[in-house]
CSV table of C-alpha atoms in Angstrom, one decimal:
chain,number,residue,atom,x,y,z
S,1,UNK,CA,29.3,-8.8,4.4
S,2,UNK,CA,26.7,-7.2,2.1
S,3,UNK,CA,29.3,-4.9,0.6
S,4,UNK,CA,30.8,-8.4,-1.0
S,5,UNK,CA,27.5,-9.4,-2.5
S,6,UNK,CA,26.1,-7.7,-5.9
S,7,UNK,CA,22.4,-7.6,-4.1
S,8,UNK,CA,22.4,-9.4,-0.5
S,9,UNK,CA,18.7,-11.7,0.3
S,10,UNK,CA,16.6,-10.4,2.5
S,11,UNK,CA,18.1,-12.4,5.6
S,12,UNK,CA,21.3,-11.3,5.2
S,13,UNK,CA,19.7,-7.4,4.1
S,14,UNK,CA,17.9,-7.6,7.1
S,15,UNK,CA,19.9,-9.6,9.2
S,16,UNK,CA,19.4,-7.3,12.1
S,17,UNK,CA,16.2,-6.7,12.5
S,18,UNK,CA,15.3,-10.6,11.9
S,19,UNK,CA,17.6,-10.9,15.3
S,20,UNK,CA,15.9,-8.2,17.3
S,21,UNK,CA,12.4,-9.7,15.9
S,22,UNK,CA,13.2,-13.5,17.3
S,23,UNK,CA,15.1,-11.8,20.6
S,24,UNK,CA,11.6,-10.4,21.3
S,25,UNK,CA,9.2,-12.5,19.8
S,26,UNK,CA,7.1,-15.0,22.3
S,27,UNK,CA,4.4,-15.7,20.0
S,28,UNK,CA,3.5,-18.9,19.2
S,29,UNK,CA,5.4,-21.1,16.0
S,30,UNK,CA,4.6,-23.4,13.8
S,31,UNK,CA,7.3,-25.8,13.6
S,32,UNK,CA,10.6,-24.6,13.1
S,33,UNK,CA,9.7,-21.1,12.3
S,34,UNK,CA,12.1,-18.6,13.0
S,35,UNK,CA,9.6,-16.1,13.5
S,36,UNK,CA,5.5,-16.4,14.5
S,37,UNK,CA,2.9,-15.3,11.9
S,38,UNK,CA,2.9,-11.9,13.9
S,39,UNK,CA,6.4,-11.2,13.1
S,40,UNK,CA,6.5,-12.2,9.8
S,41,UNK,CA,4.1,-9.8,9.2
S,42,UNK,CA,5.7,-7.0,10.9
S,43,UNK,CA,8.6,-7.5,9.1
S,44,UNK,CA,7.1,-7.7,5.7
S,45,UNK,CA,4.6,-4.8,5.9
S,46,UNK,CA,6.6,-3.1,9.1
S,47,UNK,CA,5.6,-2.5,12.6
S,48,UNK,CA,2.4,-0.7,14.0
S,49,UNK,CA,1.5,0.9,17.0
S,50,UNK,CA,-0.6,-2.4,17.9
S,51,UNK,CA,2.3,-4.7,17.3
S,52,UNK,CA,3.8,-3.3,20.8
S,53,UNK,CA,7.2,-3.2,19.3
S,54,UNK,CA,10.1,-0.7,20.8
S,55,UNK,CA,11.7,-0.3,17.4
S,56,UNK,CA,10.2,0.5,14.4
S,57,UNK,CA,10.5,-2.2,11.6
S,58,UNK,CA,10.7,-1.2,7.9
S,59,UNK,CA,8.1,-1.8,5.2
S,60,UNK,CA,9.4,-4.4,3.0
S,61,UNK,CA,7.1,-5.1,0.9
S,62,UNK,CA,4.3,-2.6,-0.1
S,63,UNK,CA,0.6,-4.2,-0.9
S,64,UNK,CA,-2.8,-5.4,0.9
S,65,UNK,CA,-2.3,-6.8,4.7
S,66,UNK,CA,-4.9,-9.4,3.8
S,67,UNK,CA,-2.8,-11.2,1.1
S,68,UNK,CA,0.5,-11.1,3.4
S,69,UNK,CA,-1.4,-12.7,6.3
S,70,UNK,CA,-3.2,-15.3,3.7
S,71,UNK,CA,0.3,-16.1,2.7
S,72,UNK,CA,1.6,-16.9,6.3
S,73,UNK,CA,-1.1,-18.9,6.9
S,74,UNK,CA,-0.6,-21.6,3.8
S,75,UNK,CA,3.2,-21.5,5.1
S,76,UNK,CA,1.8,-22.8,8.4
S,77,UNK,CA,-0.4,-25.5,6.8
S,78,UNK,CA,0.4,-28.4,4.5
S,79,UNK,CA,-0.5,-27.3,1.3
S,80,UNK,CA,1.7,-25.3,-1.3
S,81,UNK,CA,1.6,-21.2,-1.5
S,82,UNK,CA,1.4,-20.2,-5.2
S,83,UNK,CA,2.0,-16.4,-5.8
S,84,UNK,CA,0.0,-15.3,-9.4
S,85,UNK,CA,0.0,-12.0,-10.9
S,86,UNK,CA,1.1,-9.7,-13.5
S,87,UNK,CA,4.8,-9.2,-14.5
S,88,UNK,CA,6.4,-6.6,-11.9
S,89,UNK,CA,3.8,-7.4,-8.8
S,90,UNK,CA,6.6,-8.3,-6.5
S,91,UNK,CA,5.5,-11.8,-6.4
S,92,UNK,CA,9.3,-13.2,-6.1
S,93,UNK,CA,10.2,-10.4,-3.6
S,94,UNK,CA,7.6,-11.6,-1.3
S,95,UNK,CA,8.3,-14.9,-1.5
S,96,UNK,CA,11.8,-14.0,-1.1
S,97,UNK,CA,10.8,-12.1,2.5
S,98,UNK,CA,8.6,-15.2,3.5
S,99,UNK,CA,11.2,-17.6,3.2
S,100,UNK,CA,13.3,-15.1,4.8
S,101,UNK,CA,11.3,-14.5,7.8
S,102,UNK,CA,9.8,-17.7,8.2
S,103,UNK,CA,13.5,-20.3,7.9
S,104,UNK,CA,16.2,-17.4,7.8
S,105,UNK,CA,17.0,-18.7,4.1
S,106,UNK,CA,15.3,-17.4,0.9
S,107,UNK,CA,18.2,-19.1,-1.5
S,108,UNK,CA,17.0,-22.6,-1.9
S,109,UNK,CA,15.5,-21.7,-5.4
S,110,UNK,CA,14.2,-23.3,-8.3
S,111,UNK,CA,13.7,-21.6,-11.5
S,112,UNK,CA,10.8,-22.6,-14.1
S,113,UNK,CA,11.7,-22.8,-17.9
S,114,UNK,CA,11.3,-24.7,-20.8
S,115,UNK,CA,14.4,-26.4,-20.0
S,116,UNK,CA,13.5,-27.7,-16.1
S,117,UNK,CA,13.9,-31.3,-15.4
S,118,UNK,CA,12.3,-33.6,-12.5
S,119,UNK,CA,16.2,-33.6,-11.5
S,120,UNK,CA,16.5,-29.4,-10.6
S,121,UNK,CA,13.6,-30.6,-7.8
S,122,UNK,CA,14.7,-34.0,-6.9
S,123,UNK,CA,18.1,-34.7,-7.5
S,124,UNK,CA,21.3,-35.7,-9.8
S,125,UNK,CA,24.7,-37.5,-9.8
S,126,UNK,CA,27.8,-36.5,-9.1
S,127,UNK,CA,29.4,-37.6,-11.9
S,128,UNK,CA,32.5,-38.7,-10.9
S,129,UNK,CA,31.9,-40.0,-7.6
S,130,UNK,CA,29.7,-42.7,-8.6
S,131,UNK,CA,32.2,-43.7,-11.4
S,132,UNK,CA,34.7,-43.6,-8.5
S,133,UNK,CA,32.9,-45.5,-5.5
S,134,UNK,CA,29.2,-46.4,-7.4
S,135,UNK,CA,26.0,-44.6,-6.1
S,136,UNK,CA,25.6,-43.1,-2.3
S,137,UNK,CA,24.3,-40.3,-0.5
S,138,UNK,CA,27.5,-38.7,-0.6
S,139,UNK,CA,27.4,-39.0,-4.5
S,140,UNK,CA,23.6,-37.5,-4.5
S,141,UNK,CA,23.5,-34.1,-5.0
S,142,UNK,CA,20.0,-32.7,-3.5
S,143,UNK,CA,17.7,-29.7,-5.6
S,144,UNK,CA,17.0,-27.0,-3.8
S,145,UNK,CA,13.3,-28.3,-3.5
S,146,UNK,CA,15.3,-31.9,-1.4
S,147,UNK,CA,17.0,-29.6,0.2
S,148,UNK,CA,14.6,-27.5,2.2
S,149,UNK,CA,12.8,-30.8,2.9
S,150,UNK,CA,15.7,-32.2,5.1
S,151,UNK,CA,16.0,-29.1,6.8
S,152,UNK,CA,12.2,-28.3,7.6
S,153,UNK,CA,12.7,-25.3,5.5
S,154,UNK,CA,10.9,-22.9,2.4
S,155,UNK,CA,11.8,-24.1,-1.0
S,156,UNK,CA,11.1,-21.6,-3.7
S,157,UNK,CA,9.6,-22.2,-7.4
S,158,UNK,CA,9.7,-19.6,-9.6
S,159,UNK,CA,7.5,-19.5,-12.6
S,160,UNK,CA,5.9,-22.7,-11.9
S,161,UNK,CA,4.1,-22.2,-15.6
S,162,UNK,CA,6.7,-22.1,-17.4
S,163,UNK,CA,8.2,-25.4,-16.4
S,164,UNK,CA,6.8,-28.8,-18.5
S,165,UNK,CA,4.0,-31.0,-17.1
S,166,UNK,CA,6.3,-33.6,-16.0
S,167,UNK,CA,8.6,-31.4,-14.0
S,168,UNK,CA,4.7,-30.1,-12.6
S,169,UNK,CA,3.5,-33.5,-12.0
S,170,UNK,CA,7.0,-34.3,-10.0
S,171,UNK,CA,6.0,-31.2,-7.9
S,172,UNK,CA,2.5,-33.5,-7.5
S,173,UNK,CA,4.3,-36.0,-5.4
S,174,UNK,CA,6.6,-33.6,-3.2
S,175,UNK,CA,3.6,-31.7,-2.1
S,176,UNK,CA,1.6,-34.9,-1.6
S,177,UNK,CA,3.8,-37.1,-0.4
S,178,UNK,CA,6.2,-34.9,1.7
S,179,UNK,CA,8.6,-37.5,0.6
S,180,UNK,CA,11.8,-38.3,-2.2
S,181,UNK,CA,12.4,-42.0,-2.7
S,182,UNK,CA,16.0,-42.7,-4.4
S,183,UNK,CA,15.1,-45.7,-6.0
S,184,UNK,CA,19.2,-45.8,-7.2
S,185,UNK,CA,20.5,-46.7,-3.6
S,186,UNK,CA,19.7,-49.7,-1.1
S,187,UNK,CA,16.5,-50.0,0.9
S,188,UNK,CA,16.8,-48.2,3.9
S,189,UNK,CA,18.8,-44.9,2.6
S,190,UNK,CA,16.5,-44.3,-0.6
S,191,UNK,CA,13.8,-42.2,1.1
S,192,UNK,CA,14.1,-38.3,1.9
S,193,UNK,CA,11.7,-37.3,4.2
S,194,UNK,CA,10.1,-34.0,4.9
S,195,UNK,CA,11.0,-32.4,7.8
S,196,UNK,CA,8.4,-30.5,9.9
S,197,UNK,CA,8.7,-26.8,9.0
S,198,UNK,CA,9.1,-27.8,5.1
S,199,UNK,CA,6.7,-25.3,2.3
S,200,UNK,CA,7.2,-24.9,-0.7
S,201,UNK,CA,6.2,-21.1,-2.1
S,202,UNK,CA,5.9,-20.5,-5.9
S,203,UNK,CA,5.4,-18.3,-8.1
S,204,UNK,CA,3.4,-17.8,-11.6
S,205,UNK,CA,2.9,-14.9,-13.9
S,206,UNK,CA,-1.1,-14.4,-15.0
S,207,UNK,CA,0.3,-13.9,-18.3
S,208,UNK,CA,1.3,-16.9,-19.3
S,209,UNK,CA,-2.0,-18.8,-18.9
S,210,UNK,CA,-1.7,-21.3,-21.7
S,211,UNK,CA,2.1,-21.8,-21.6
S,212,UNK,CA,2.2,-24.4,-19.4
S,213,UNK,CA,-1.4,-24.5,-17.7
S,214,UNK,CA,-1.8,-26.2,-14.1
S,215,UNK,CA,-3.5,-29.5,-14.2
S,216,UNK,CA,-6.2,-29.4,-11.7
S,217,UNK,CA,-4.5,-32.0,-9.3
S,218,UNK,CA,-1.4,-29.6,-8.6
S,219,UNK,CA,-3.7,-26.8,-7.9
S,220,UNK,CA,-5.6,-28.5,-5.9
S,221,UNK,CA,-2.4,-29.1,-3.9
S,222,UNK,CA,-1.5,-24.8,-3.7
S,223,UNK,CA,-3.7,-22.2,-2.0
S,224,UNK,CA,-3.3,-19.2,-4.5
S,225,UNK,CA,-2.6,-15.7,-3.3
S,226,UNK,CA,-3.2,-13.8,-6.5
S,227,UNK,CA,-1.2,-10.0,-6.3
S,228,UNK,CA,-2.8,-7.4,-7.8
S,229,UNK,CA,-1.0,-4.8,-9.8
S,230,UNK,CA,-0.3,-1.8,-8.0
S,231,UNK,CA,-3.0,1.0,-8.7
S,232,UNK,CA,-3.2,2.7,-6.1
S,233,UNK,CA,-0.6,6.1,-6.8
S,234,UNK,CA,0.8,6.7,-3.2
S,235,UNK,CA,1.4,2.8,-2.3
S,236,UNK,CA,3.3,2.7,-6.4
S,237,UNK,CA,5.2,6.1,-5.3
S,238,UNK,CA,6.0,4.6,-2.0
S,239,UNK,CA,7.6,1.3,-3.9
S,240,UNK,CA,9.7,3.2,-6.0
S,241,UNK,CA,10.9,5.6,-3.4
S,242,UNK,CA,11.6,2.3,-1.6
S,243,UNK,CA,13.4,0.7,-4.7
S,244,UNK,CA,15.7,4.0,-5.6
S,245,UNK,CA,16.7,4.5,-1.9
S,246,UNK,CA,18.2,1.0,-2.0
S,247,UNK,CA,20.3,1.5,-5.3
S,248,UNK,CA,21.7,5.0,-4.2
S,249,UNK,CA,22.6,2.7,-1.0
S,250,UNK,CA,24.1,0.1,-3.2
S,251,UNK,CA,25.5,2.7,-5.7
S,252,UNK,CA,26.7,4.4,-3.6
S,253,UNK,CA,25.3,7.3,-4.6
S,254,UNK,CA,24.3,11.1,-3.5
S,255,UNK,CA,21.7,12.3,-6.2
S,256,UNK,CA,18.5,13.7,-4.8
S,257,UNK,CA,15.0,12.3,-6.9
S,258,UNK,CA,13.0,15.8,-6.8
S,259,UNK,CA,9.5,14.9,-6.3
S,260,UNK,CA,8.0,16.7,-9.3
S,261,UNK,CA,10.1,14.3,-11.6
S,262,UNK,CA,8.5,11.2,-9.3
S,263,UNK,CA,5.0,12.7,-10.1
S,264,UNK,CA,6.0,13.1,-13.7
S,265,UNK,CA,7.1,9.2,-14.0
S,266,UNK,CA,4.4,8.4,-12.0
S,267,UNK,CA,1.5,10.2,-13.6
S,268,UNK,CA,3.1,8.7,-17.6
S,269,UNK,CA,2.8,5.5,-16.5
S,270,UNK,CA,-0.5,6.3,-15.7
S,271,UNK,CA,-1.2,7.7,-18.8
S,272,UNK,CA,0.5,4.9,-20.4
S,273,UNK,CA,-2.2,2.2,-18.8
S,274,UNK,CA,-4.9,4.0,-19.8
S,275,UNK,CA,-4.2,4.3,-23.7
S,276,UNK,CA,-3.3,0.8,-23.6
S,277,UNK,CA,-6.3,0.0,-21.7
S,278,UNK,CA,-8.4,1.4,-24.3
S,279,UNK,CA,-6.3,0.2,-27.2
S,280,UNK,CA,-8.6,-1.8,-29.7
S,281,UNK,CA,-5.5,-4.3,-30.7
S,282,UNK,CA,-2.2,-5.5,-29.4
S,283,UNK,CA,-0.5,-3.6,-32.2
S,284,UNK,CA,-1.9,0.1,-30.7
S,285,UNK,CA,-0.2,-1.6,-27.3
S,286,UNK,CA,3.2,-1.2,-26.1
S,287,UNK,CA,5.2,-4.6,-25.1
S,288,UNK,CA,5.9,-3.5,-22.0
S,289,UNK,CA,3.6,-4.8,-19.4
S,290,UNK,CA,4.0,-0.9,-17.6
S,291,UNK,CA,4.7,-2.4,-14.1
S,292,UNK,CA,5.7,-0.9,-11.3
S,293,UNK,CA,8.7,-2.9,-12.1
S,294,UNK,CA,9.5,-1.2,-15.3
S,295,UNK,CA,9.3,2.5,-13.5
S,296,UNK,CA,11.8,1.5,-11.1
S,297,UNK,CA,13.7,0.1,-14.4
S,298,UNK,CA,13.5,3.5,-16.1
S,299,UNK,CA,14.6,5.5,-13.0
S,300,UNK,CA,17.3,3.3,-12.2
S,301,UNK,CA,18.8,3.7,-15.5
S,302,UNK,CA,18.1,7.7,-15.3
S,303,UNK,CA,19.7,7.9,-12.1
S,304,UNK,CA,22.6,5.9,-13.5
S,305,UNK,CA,23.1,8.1,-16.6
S,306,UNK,CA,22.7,11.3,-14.1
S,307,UNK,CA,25.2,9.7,-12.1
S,308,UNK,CA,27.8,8.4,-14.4
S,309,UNK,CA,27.2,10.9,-17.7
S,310,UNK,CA,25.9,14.0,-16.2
S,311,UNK,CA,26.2,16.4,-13.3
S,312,UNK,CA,25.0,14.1,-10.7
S,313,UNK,CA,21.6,16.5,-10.7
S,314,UNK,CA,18.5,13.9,-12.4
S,315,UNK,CA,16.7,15.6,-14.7
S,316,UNK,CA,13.4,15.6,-16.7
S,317,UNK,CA,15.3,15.1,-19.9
S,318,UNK,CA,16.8,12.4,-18.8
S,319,UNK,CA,14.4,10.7,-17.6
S,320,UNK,CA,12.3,10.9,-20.5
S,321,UNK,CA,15.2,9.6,-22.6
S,322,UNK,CA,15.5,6.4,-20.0
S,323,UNK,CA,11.4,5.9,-20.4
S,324,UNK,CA,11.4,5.7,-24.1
S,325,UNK,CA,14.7,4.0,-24.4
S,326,UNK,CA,13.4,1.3,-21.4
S,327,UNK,CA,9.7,1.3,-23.4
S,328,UNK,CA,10.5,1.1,-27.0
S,329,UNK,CA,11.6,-2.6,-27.8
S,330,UNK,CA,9.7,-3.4,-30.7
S,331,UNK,CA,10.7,-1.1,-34.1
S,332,UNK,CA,8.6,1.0,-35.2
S,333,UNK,CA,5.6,-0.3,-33.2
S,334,UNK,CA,6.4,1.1,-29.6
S,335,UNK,CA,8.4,3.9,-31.3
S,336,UNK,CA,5.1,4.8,-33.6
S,337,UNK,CA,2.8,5.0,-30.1
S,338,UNK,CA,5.2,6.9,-27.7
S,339,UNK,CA,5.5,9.2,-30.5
S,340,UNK,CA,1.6,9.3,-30.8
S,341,UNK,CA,1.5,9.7,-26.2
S,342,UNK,CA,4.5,12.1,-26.9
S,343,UNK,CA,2.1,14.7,-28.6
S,344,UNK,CA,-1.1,13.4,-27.7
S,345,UNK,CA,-0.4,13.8,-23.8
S,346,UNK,CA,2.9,15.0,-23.0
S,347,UNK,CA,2.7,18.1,-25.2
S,348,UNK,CA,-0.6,19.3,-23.5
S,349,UNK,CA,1.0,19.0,-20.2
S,350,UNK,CA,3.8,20.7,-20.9
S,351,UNK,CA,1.8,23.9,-22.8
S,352,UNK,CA,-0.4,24.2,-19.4
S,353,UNK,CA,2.8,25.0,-17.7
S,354,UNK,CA,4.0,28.4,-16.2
S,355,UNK,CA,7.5,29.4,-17.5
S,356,UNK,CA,9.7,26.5,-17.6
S,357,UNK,CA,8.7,23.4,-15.9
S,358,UNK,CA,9.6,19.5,-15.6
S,359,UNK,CA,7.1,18.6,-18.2
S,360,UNK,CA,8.0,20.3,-20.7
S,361,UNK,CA,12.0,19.7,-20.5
S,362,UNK,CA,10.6,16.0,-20.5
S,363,UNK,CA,8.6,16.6,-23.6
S,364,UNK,CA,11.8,18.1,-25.4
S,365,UNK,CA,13.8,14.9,-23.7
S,366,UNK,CA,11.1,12.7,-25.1
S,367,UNK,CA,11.0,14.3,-28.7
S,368,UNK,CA,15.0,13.8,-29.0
S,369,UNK,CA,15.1,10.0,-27.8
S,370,UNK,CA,12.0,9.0,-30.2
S,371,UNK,CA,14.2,11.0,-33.1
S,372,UNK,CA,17.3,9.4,-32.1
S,373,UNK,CA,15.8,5.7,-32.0
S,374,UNK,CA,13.2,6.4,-35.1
């Protein structure tokens, strides 16, 4: 089945181990839950030798235990679970696992814009029923949000911020409330109740404080679970091993990542944070928000060109060309500070070399794409 889908959710990624997790699991639930808070756990961060398990469960999600298990606990309670952090902290993953884990469906999702109504989390009209047979249930057609609260199940908002304050204050009620009235039909039928099980998980990005800002009665109604970005270098290397073993899967593809050119995207980024870090102005700052997002991004697309362009062999001039080409999208701003990191940093690590070495077929790489794009 998960050769038919583009990129499968996790329950249908993981379908197997969720089954062996519930065929074993005789902990205690909350509600509905497919899964008790020990399980969810295990199959988000993968087993341990204390979790007693027979099989060994995959790390899904890579990141401190204490957040996961914060996480699990709002799901069990009656108050929302609001994700915060930086662009490329795997908030939406995690959620995505949660809901997952927790109700076996991670797809009943709103997404936050400019351009959300009260109707993508309550509900609308079919259209031509009700000019066919007037306004009923069958004619309702439930959000995502009504959805999970008939079946006792996670609902999912992404980028909370960025939706208006009265799509926000809507959210007010739901979380409140636990309950839709459908003031359109008869007494009796115009009330949606929550089922037991019901949660609602979202998800906001730190840098968009001021967009849309939270009023202080919806947070009240959230426990936040803020995700930090990913510093330390084995857990990032461990992410984007994870990440680039699941597109050669998807690809599929047979190209080895050598683990000096890991180390050398690895150790840029790095290098990357810590100029803009100590930039005075947004101007000496690259757009890019360097996530551990935006590395998978660039070694995707390297693996990609290897794949499709080259000898199937990734290589450090490649991946250099996929940095600046992923990095540079503001002209000549970005292009003007790779350029400066080029020299500045690359160049020195490539002259401390011995003979010929990744970095310094990645400071020739770099060189040509900054040319080619200046």
């Amino acid at each position: 089945m998960t050769d038919q889908m583009l990129r499968a959710p996790a329950e249908v990624e993981y379908a197997q181990e969720l089954a062996w997790l519930e065929s074993v699991d005789d902990g205690p639930k909350p509600f509905t839950w497919r899964l008790s808070p020990k399980m969810v756990r295990a199959f988000v961060l993968g087993s341990e030798p204390g979790d007693g398990l027979d099989r060994e469960i995959s790390q899904k999600w890579f990141g401190d235990r204490t957040f996961v298990e914060r996480a699990i606990v709002t799901l069990a309670s009656d108050r929302g679970l609001l994700l915060i952090g930086d662009p490329g902290t795997g908030k939406s993953w995690l959620a995505e696992l949660l809901a997952a884990a927790v109700c076996g469906d991670s797809t009943l999702v709103v997404q936050g814009t400019a351009g959300t109504t009260e109707d993508h989390i309550k509900y609308s009209w079919n259209v031509s029923m009700v000019i066919a047979k007037g306004q009923s249930r069958e004619a309702l057609i439930p959000s995502p949000i009504m959805t999970a609260m008939e079946r006792g199940a996670v609902g999912r908002f992404e980028e909370l911020t960025r939706s208006t304050s009265d799509v926000q204050d809507a959210l007010i009620s739901i979380l409140s409330e636990k309950y839709v009235s459908i003031p359109e039909l008869n007494s009796g039928d115009n009330t949606v109740f929550a089922k037991p099980g019901f949660a609602v998980i979202a998800t906001a990005n730190s840098r968009d404080k001021g967009v849309n800002d939270l009023s202080s009665a919806l947070k009240r109604r959230f426990n936040f679970v803020k995700i930090p970005v990913v510093s330390n270098r084995r857990s990032e290397a461990e992410i984007v091993r994870f990440r680039t073993t699941e597109l050669l899967r998807r690809h599929d593809i047979s190209l080895e990542v050598p683990p000096s050119l890991l180390d050398v995207l690895l150790q840029s980024f790095t290098d990357l944070r810590a100029a803009s870090a100590a930039a005075s102005g947004d101007d000496e700052r690259l757009e890019s928000a360097l996530s551990t997002a935006e590395q998978i991004g660039v070694l995707e697309d390297a693996i990609l060109h290897s794949h499709f362009f080259g000898d199937s062999t990734l290589r450090a001039r490649t991946l250099a060309g996929s940095l600046v080409g992923s990095l540079a999208r503001r002209t000549p701003e970005d292009l003007a500070i790779l350029n400066k990191f080029w020299h500045g940093v690359v160049e020195p690590r490539g002259a401390d070399e011995d003979g010929a070495g990744p970095w310094q077929e990645f400071l020739e790489g770099g060189k040509q794409a900054i040319e080619a794009l200046s």
